[in-house]
Amino acid sequence: MPTDVEEWKDEIYGTDIRAHMERFAEEGWEAIPEDEHDAWFERFKWYGLYHQRAGQESYFMMRIGPANGVLEPGQLRTIGEIAKEYSTGPAENPEFGNGWADVTTRQAVQLHWIEIEDVPAIWDELEANGLSTLQACGDSWRNIVGCPVAGKDKNEHVDALDTIHELHDTFKGNEDHVNLPRKWKVSVTGCHEGCGQGDINDLALEPAEKEIDGETVEGFNVRVGGGLARNEPRFAKNVDVFVTPEQAADVAGGLSALFRDHGDRENRYNARIKFLVDEWGPEKVRETLQEEYVDFEMYAAGEDKRDQYSYNAGVDHGHADHVGVHEQKDGNYYVGLNVLVGRIGADEVIELADLADEYGSGEARLTQRQNIILTDVPEENLDALLAEPLLEEYSPDPHPFQRGSIACTGTEFCSLSIVETKNRQVRFSRWLKENVDLPDDVQDFHIHLSGCTASCAQPQIADISLRGMKTRKDGEPVEALDIGLGGGLGENPNFADWVTERVPADEVPGAIQNLVQNYDELRDDGETFREFVVDRDEEELAELVEPEETDYEDPYMHNTKKTWYPYAEDDDMDASPAPNAADESPTPADD
Amino acid sequence: MTVPVRTLDDGAWISVNNARAVSNSDIWPLASYDFCDCDVAHVLCESFFDVSVHRDTIAVGAVGQCIDCGSQDTIDALPVGRVIDGEFRAFEPGALQAVNEPQS
Ligand code: HEM
Ligand code: SF4
Ligand SMILES: [Zn+2]
């Protein structure tokens, strides 16, 4: 039997949703019939609106998906202005204030506290500036990711941007592909550092070359079925197909159609294409694709570049991220700025847009490590840009613990979360910076914190993997984290092993401190952390992680999900101002 | 009349009568149900994979982990509340409720 979600999608989905959303906006929150909430909120996702968690009814997260994270001149400013005007909530966040934007691990932007009444005005402003929320969530083509400096990078093999734009233009809003069984995440990489993180996407196009009629042709190898969620992580599997850039859209569309027709629509937990690849094997995926969906003969896989991958790979060469000042192939520079846990104040987004205009071309790019890059800075502007006060906070040369920190949304807004994430990760990184000495030669140390097993912060591919859990401490249930080690991408990607589970959150910094100390003492000369971990078995590693209380203080040990907002003065569920009726300003219920 | 029930947002919560009824991430103590070796298993409900109605009782299928011993398992039908006169009344997750526990 098809699920309710499938029935709702059958009734109304895709671009037909928009007129309804505009009507609800016009008439106000109350106009969404209560007995249709579930159906409408499921559909809203297709247009990039995700209902926030219990206690925050009527407020939405809005996701904006610029292909490959490329923000054309002016677009960063648009995002800042929209965040400033529409993305403030009824309470402040103690680390971030009120009014900010989140840069995501899929090169998108998330705004919170959005109300349905404001959505048409936001769309107008976004669309006037070439941005969109279309298919940012929901069961279809999500934001396409890739190397964030595609087209600029010196290490590029093919310029993936043309292909990314072609896929984006072909499949966003495409009637034949609007309604897939589940999300469809695509990565297209052109550089040989592996920055597209193709391995963890449903569909990955990776740089490759192939001898065709005696000539070497540049293009992509195809992998299918990666993803991290639900304790079922998979790396995408090689389906033995090489595509030229001209063939990319036909083959990608063929795979999306194959998923549309053969994916499981009866069980959403079994719907991602990774499960179909499990069931069929890559050979049958290829066969079916060739027989039913692609009308030219596909090439067998070409020669890939995976042995050169360095991105998030735990190796001591290449680049592990895009932070810092780097020369572009045109002689200008890009300057990658660290945005701790991806969150940046609305005013600061606008200031950054000013800097992009003043010193660069106005363009900015978003990375899968939740950072922002300003591109096209001529050499003579570098010193002045680097001297700007804003770059003290959003630094091109941050401490490794801040540079390496990623955190998902967590209990602040997310309905699936188990623990608080972003504020905690900010506090972790601050404490680690003050108290833990990394070996001098270690510049990159990735710590990813996800609030649950959905793995939005990609915890399984970090040096230290943190995942939300609970445990008991001094008799009381408290927020805890599972600690995993050994994950990373590269030629031979690994998922972390969860070596020490249910560590009370306030003992995690101590655990990291002890682990880093043990690494420093026991490592071979020049051994990277990843190499060190891969060399040891789980038991040995578990002994190197010694959870311990320190002077780190964690204000979020209680059940933050049970609050209406974890940082509100009166955080009790009953004190929630939600739902916020259309024409009232928020009034706390305890007034 | 049957009430509409469903799991949504990838098992984050249970909808009863088109309203959020039960959320994941609560801890449910289970004394008689054989979840792990603890006397009382304190099971963190990570996500729901199913929901069903048995007369007036709403039961969920859940993925859980005991916060004391770390045992992980699924529970097929954990009662989480009742529908009385068309209204959903949630059981208090923190309270021991042996009578409502699923059959081992
Ligand atoms: C309000 C709830 C949620 C919020 C705020 C949220 C937030 C995010 C963010 C910020 C990202 C990266 C950005 C992007 O996709 O553009 C992401 C990715 C992801 N989300 Fe969520 N998410 C939510 C619910 C869920 C749920 C219910 C699932 C269940 C499967 C999920 C699974 C994932 C996964 C697996 C990834 C990335 C890892 C991958 O590529 O496989 N998220 N989410
Ligand atoms: S990992 Fe879990 S808690 Fe974090 S945003 Fe994703 S669904 Fe929410
Ligand atoms: Zn137990």
CSV table of N, CA, C and O in Angstrom, one decimal, chain A residues 4-5 8 34-39 42 45 50-54 56-57 182 230-231 268-269 415-418 453 469-472 477 501-502 559 561-562, chain B residues 5-13 15-20 23-27 42 44-50 63 65-72 93:
chain,number,residue,atom,x,y,z
A,4,ASP,N,0.8,7.4,3.1
A,4,ASP,CA,0.0,8.7,3.0
A,4,ASP,C,0.8,9.7,2.2
A,4,ASP,O,0.2,10.5,1.5
A,5,VAL,N,2.1,9.8,2.5
A,5,VAL,CA,2.9,10.8,1.8
A,5,VAL,C,2.8,10.6,0.3
A,5,VAL,O,2.6,11.6,-0.5
A,8,TRP,N,-0.6,12.0,-0.8
A,8,TRP,CA,-0.6,13.5,-0.8
A,8,TRP,C,0.1,14.0,-2.1
A,8,TRP,O,-0.3,14.9,-2.7
A,34,GLU,N,-6.7,22.6,9.7
A,34,GLU,CA,-5.9,21.8,10.7
A,34,GLU,C,-5.8,20.3,10.4
A,34,GLU,O,-4.8,19.7,10.6
A,35,ASP,N,-6.9,19.8,9.8
A,35,ASP,CA,-6.9,18.3,9.5
A,35,ASP,C,-6.1,18.1,8.2
A,35,ASP,O,-6.0,16.9,7.8
A,36,GLU,N,-5.5,19.1,7.6
A,36,GLU,CA,-4.7,18.9,6.5
A,36,GLU,C,-3.2,19.3,6.7
A,36,GLU,O,-2.4,19.4,5.8
A,37,HIS,N,-2.9,19.6,8.0
A,37,HIS,CA,-1.6,20.1,8.3
A,37,HIS,C,-0.5,19.1,7.8
A,37,HIS,O,0.5,19.5,7.2
A,38,ASP,N,-0.7,17.8,8.1
A,38,ASP,CA,0.4,16.8,7.8
A,38,ASP,C,0.6,16.9,6.3
A,38,ASP,O,1.8,16.9,5.9
A,39,ALA,N,-0.4,16.9,5.5
A,39,ALA,CA,-0.3,16.8,4.1
A,39,ALA,C,0.4,18.1,3.5
A,39,ALA,O,1.3,18.0,2.7
A,42,GLU,N,4.1,18.4,4.5
A,42,GLU,CA,4.9,17.5,3.6
A,42,GLU,C,5.1,18.1,2.2
A,42,GLU,O,6.2,18.1,1.7
A,45,LYS,N,7.7,21.2,1.8
A,45,LYS,CA,9.1,20.9,1.7
A,45,LYS,C,9.6,21.0,0.3
A,45,LYS,O,10.7,21.4,0.0
A,50,TYR,N,10.3,23.8,5.7
A,50,TYR,CA,10.2,22.7,6.6
A,50,TYR,C,9.7,23.2,7.9
A,50,TYR,O,10.2,24.0,8.5
A,51,HIS,N,8.5,22.6,8.3
A,51,HIS,CA,7.9,23.0,9.6
A,51,HIS,C,8.9,22.7,10.8
A,51,HIS,O,9.4,21.6,10.9
A,52,GLN,N,9.1,23.7,11.6
A,52,GLN,CA,10.0,23.5,12.8
A,52,GLN,C,9.3,22.6,13.8
A,52,GLN,O,8.1,22.3,13.7
A,53,ARG,N,10.1,22.2,14.8
A,53,ARG,CA,9.7,21.1,15.7
A,53,ARG,C,8.5,21.5,16.6
A,53,ARG,O,8.1,22.7,16.7
A,54,ALA,N,8.1,20.5,17.4
A,54,ALA,CA,7.0,20.7,18.4
A,54,ALA,C,7.3,21.9,19.3
A,54,ALA,O,8.5,22.0,19.8
A,56,GLN,N,7.1,25.0,18.2
A,56,GLN,CA,7.4,26.1,17.3
A,56,GLN,C,6.5,26.1,16.1
A,56,GLN,O,6.9,26.4,15.0
A,57,GLU,N,5.3,25.6,16.4
A,57,GLU,CA,4.3,25.5,15.3
A,57,GLU,C,4.1,26.9,14.6
A,57,GLU,O,4.2,28.0,15.3
A,182,ARG,N,11.9,9.5,-2.9
A,182,ARG,CA,12.5,10.1,-1.7
A,182,ARG,C,13.5,11.2,-2.3
A,182,ARG,O,13.6,11.4,-3.5
A,230,ARG,N,20.3,7.1,9.0
A,230,ARG,CA,19.6,6.0,9.6
A,230,ARG,C,20.5,4.8,10.0
A,230,ARG,O,20.0,3.7,9.9
A,231,ASN,N,21.7,5.0,10.5
A,231,ASN,CA,22.5,3.9,10.8
A,231,ASN,C,22.8,3.0,9.6
A,231,ASN,O,23.1,1.8,9.8
A,268,ARG,N,8.9,4.4,3.3
A,268,ARG,CA,9.8,5.5,3.1
A,268,ARG,C,11.2,5.2,3.7
A,268,ARG,O,12.2,5.8,3.3
A,269,TYR,N,11.3,4.3,4.6
A,269,TYR,CA,12.6,4.0,5.2
A,269,TYR,C,13.4,3.1,4.3
A,269,TYR,O,14.6,2.9,4.6
A,415,SER,N,12.9,18.4,14.3
A,415,SER,CA,12.0,17.5,15.0
A,415,SER,C,12.6,16.1,15.2
A,415,SER,O,12.1,15.4,16.1
A,416,LEU,N,13.6,15.8,14.5
A,416,LEU,CA,14.2,14.4,14.7
A,416,LEU,C,15.3,14.4,15.7
A,416,LEU,O,15.8,13.3,16.1
A,417,SER,N,15.8,15.5,16.2
A,417,SER,CA,17.0,15.6,17.0
A,417,SER,C,16.8,14.9,18.3
A,417,SER,O,15.7,14.8,18.9
A,418,ILE,N,18.0,14.6,18.9
A,418,ILE,CA,18.0,14.1,20.3
A,418,ILE,C,18.7,15.1,21.2
A,418,ILE,O,18.4,15.1,22.4
A,453,THR,N,20.8,10.2,14.2
A,453,THR,CA,21.4,9.3,13.2
A,453,THR,C,21.2,9.8,11.8
A,453,THR,O,21.7,9.2,10.9
A,469,MET,N,22.9,11.3,21.6
A,469,MET,CA,22.4,10.1,22.4
A,469,MET,C,22.0,10.6,23.8
A,469,MET,O,22.1,11.8,24.0
A,470,LYS,N,21.6,9.7,24.6
A,470,LYS,CA,21.4,10.1,26.0
A,470,LYS,C,22.0,9.0,26.9
A,470,LYS,O,22.2,7.9,26.5
A,471,THR,N,22.3,9.4,28.1
A,471,THR,CA,22.8,8.5,29.1
A,471,THR,C,22.3,8.9,30.5
A,471,THR,O,21.6,9.9,30.6
A,472,ARG,N,22.8,8.2,31.5
A,472,ARG,CA,22.4,8.6,32.8
A,472,ARG,C,23.7,9.1,33.5
A,472,ARG,O,24.7,8.5,33.4
A,477,PRO,N,18.8,11.3,33.6
A,477,PRO,CA,19.1,11.2,32.2
A,477,PRO,C,19.7,12.6,31.7
A,477,PRO,O,19.2,13.6,32.1
A,501,GLU,N,30.5,4.9,23.3
A,501,GLU,CA,29.1,5.4,23.2
A,501,GLU,C,28.6,6.0,24.5
A,501,GLU,O,29.1,5.7,25.6
A,502,ARG,N,27.6,6.9,24.3
A,502,ARG,CA,26.9,7.5,25.4
A,502,ARG,C,27.8,8.2,26.4
A,502,ARG,O,27.7,7.9,27.6
A,559,ASN,N,17.0,17.8,29.0
A,559,ASN,CA,16.3,17.4,27.8
A,559,ASN,C,15.9,18.6,27.0
A,559,ASN,O,14.8,19.2,27.1
A,561,LYS,N,15.1,19.0,24.0
A,561,LYS,CA,14.0,18.8,23.1
A,561,LYS,C,12.6,19.1,23.7
A,561,LYS,O,11.6,19.3,23.1
A,562,LYS,N,12.6,19.0,25.1
A,562,LYS,CA,11.3,19.2,25.8
A,562,LYS,C,11.0,20.7,26.1
A,562,LYS,O,10.1,21.0,26.7
B,5,VAL,N,-3.7,7.9,11.8
B,5,VAL,CA,-2.4,7.9,12.5
B,5,VAL,C,-1.3,7.7,11.5
B,5,VAL,O,-1.5,7.0,10.5
B,6,ARG,N,-0.1,8.3,11.7
B,6,ARG,CA,1.0,8.1,10.8
B,6,ARG,C,2.3,8.6,11.4
B,6,ARG,O,2.3,9.3,12.4
B,7,THR,N,3.4,8.0,10.9
B,7,THR,CA,4.7,8.5,11.3
B,7,THR,C,5.2,9.5,10.3
B,7,THR,O,4.9,9.3,9.1
B,8,LEU,N,5.8,10.6,10.7
B,8,LEU,CA,6.2,11.6,9.7
B,8,LEU,C,7.7,12.1,10.0
B,8,LEU,O,8.3,11.7,11.0
B,9,ASP,N,8.2,12.9,9.1
B,9,ASP,CA,9.5,13.4,9.1
B,9,ASP,C,10.5,12.3,9.5
B,9,ASP,O,11.3,12.4,10.4
B,10,ASP,N,10.5,11.2,8.7
B,10,ASP,CA,11.4,10.2,8.9
B,10,ASP,C,11.4,9.5,10.3
B,10,ASP,O,12.4,9.2,10.8
B,11,GLY,N,10.2,9.5,10.8
B,11,GLY,CA,10.0,8.8,12.1
B,11,GLY,C,10.3,9.7,13.3
B,11,GLY,O,10.5,9.2,14.4
B,12,ALA,N,10.3,11.0,13.1
B,12,ALA,CA,10.5,11.9,14.2
B,12,ALA,C,9.4,12.0,15.1
B,12,ALA,O,9.5,12.2,16.3
B,13,TRP,N,8.2,11.9,14.6
B,13,TRP,CA,7.0,12.0,15.5
B,13,TRP,C,5.8,11.2,14.9
B,13,TRP,O,5.8,10.9,13.7
B,15,SER,N,1.8,11.3,14.2
B,15,SER,CA,0.6,12.2,14.1
B,15,SER,C,-0.6,11.4,14.4
B,15,SER,O,-0.8,10.3,13.9
B,16,VAL,N,-1.5,11.9,15.2
B,16,VAL,CA,-2.8,11.4,15.5
B,16,VAL,C,-3.8,12.4,15.2
B,16,VAL,O,-3.7,13.6,15.7
B,17,ASN,N,-4.8,12.1,14.4
B,17,ASN,CA,-5.8,13.1,14.0
B,17,ASN,C,-5.1,14.4,13.4
B,17,ASN,O,-5.5,15.5,13.7
B,18,ASN,N,-4.1,14.2,12.6
B,18,ASN,CA,-3.4,15.3,12.0
B,18,ASN,C,-2.8,16.3,12.9
B,18,ASN,O,-2.6,17.5,12.6
B,19,ALA,N,-2.4,15.9,14.1
B,19,ALA,CA,-1.7,16.7,15.0
B,19,ALA,C,-0.5,16.0,15.6
B,19,ALA,O,-0.6,14.8,15.7
B,20,ARG,N,0.5,16.7,15.9
B,20,ARG,CA,1.7,16.1,16.5
B,20,ARG,C,1.3,15.5,17.9
B,20,ARG,O,0.8,16.2,18.7
B,23,SER,N,6.6,12.6,20.3
B,23,SER,CA,7.8,12.9,19.6
B,23,SER,C,8.9,11.8,20.0
B,23,SER,O,8.8,11.2,21.0
B,24,ASN,N,9.8,11.6,19.1
B,24,ASN,CA,11.0,10.8,19.4
B,24,ASN,C,11.8,11.5,20.5
B,24,ASN,O,11.4,12.5,21.0
B,25,SER,N,12.9,10.8,21.0
B,25,SER,CA,13.8,11.4,21.9
B,25,SER,C,13.4,11.4,23.4
B,25,SER,O,14.1,11.9,24.2
B,26,ASP,N,12.2,10.8,23.6
B,26,ASP,CA,11.9,10.6,25.0
B,26,ASP,C,12.4,9.3,25.5
B,26,ASP,O,12.7,8.4,24.7
B,27,ILE,N,12.5,9.2,26.9
B,27,ILE,CA,13.0,7.9,27.5
B,27,ILE,C,11.8,7.2,28.1
B,27,ILE,O,11.0,7.8,28.9
B,42,HIS,N,15.5,1.6,30.5
B,42,HIS,CA,15.2,3.0,30.2
B,42,HIS,C,15.5,3.3,28.7
B,42,HIS,O,16.7,3.5,28.4
B,44,LEU,N,15.6,5.0,25.3
B,44,LEU,CA,15.5,6.3,24.5
B,44,LEU,C,14.9,5.9,23.1
B,44,LEU,O,15.5,5.1,22.4
B,45,CYS,N,13.8,6.5,22.8
B,45,CYS,CA,13.2,6.3,21.6
B,45,CYS,C,13.8,7.1,20.5
B,45,CYS,O,13.6,8.3,20.5
B,46,GLU,N,14.6,6.5,19.6
B,46,GLU,CA,15.3,7.3,18.6
B,46,GLU,C,14.5,7.7,17.5
B,46,GLU,O,14.6,8.8,17.0
B,47,SER,N,13.6,6.8,17.0
B,47,SER,CA,12.7,7.2,15.9
B,47,SER,C,11.6,6.1,15.8
B,47,SER,O,11.8,5.0,16.3
B,48,PHE,N,10.5,6.5,15.1
B,48,PHE,CA,9.4,5.6,15.0
B,48,PHE,C,9.4,5.0,13.5
B,48,PHE,O,9.7,5.8,12.6
B,49,PHE,N,9.1,3.8,13.4
B,49,PHE,CA,8.9,3.2,12.1
B,49,PHE,C,7.5,2.8,11.8
B,49,PHE,O,7.2,2.4,10.7
B,50,ASP,N,6.7,2.9,12.8
B,50,ASP,CA,5.3,2.4,12.6
B,50,ASP,C,4.4,2.9,13.6
B,50,ASP,O,4.8,3.3,14.7
B,63,VAL,N,12.6,2.5,17.2
B,63,VAL,CA,14.0,2.0,17.3
B,63,VAL,C,14.5,2.7,18.6
B,63,VAL,O,14.3,3.9,18.8
B,65,GLN,N,17.2,2.6,22.3
B,65,GLN,CA,18.4,2.2,23.0
B,65,GLN,C,18.3,2.4,24.5
B,65,GLN,O,17.8,3.4,24.9
B,66,CYS,N,18.7,1.4,25.3
B,66,CYS,CA,18.7,1.6,26.7
B,66,CYS,C,19.8,2.5,27.1
B,66,CYS,O,21.0,2.3,26.8
B,67,ILE,N,19.5,3.6,27.8
B,67,ILE,CA,20.5,4.6,28.2
B,67,ILE,C,21.4,4.1,29.2
B,67,ILE,O,22.5,4.7,29.5
B,68,ASP,N,21.1,3.0,29.9
B,68,ASP,CA,22.0,2.5,30.9
B,68,ASP,C,23.0,1.4,30.4
B,68,ASP,O,24.2,1.5,30.6
B,69,CYS,N,22.5,0.4,29.7
B,69,CYS,CA,23.4,-0.6,29.2
B,69,CYS,C,23.7,-0.5,27.8
B,69,CYS,O,24.6,-1.2,27.3
B,70,GLY,N,23.0,0.3,27.0
B,70,GLY,CA,23.4,0.5,25.6
B,70,GLY,C,22.8,-0.5,24.6
B,70,GLY,O,23.0,-0.4,23.4
B,71,SER,N,22.0,-1.4,25.1
B,71,SER,CA,21.3,-2.4,24.2
B,71,SER,C,20.5,-1.6,23.2
B,71,SER,O,19.7,-0.7,23.6
B,72,GLN,N,20.5,-2.1,22.0
B,72,GLN,CA,19.7,-1.5,20.9
B,72,GLN,C,18.8,-2.5,20.4
B,72,GLN,O,19.1,-3.6,20.2
B,93,PRO,N,5.6,9.6,29.2
B,93,PRO,CA,6.7,8.7,29.0
B,93,PRO,C,7.6,8.4,30.2
B,93,PRO,O,8.1,7.3,30.4
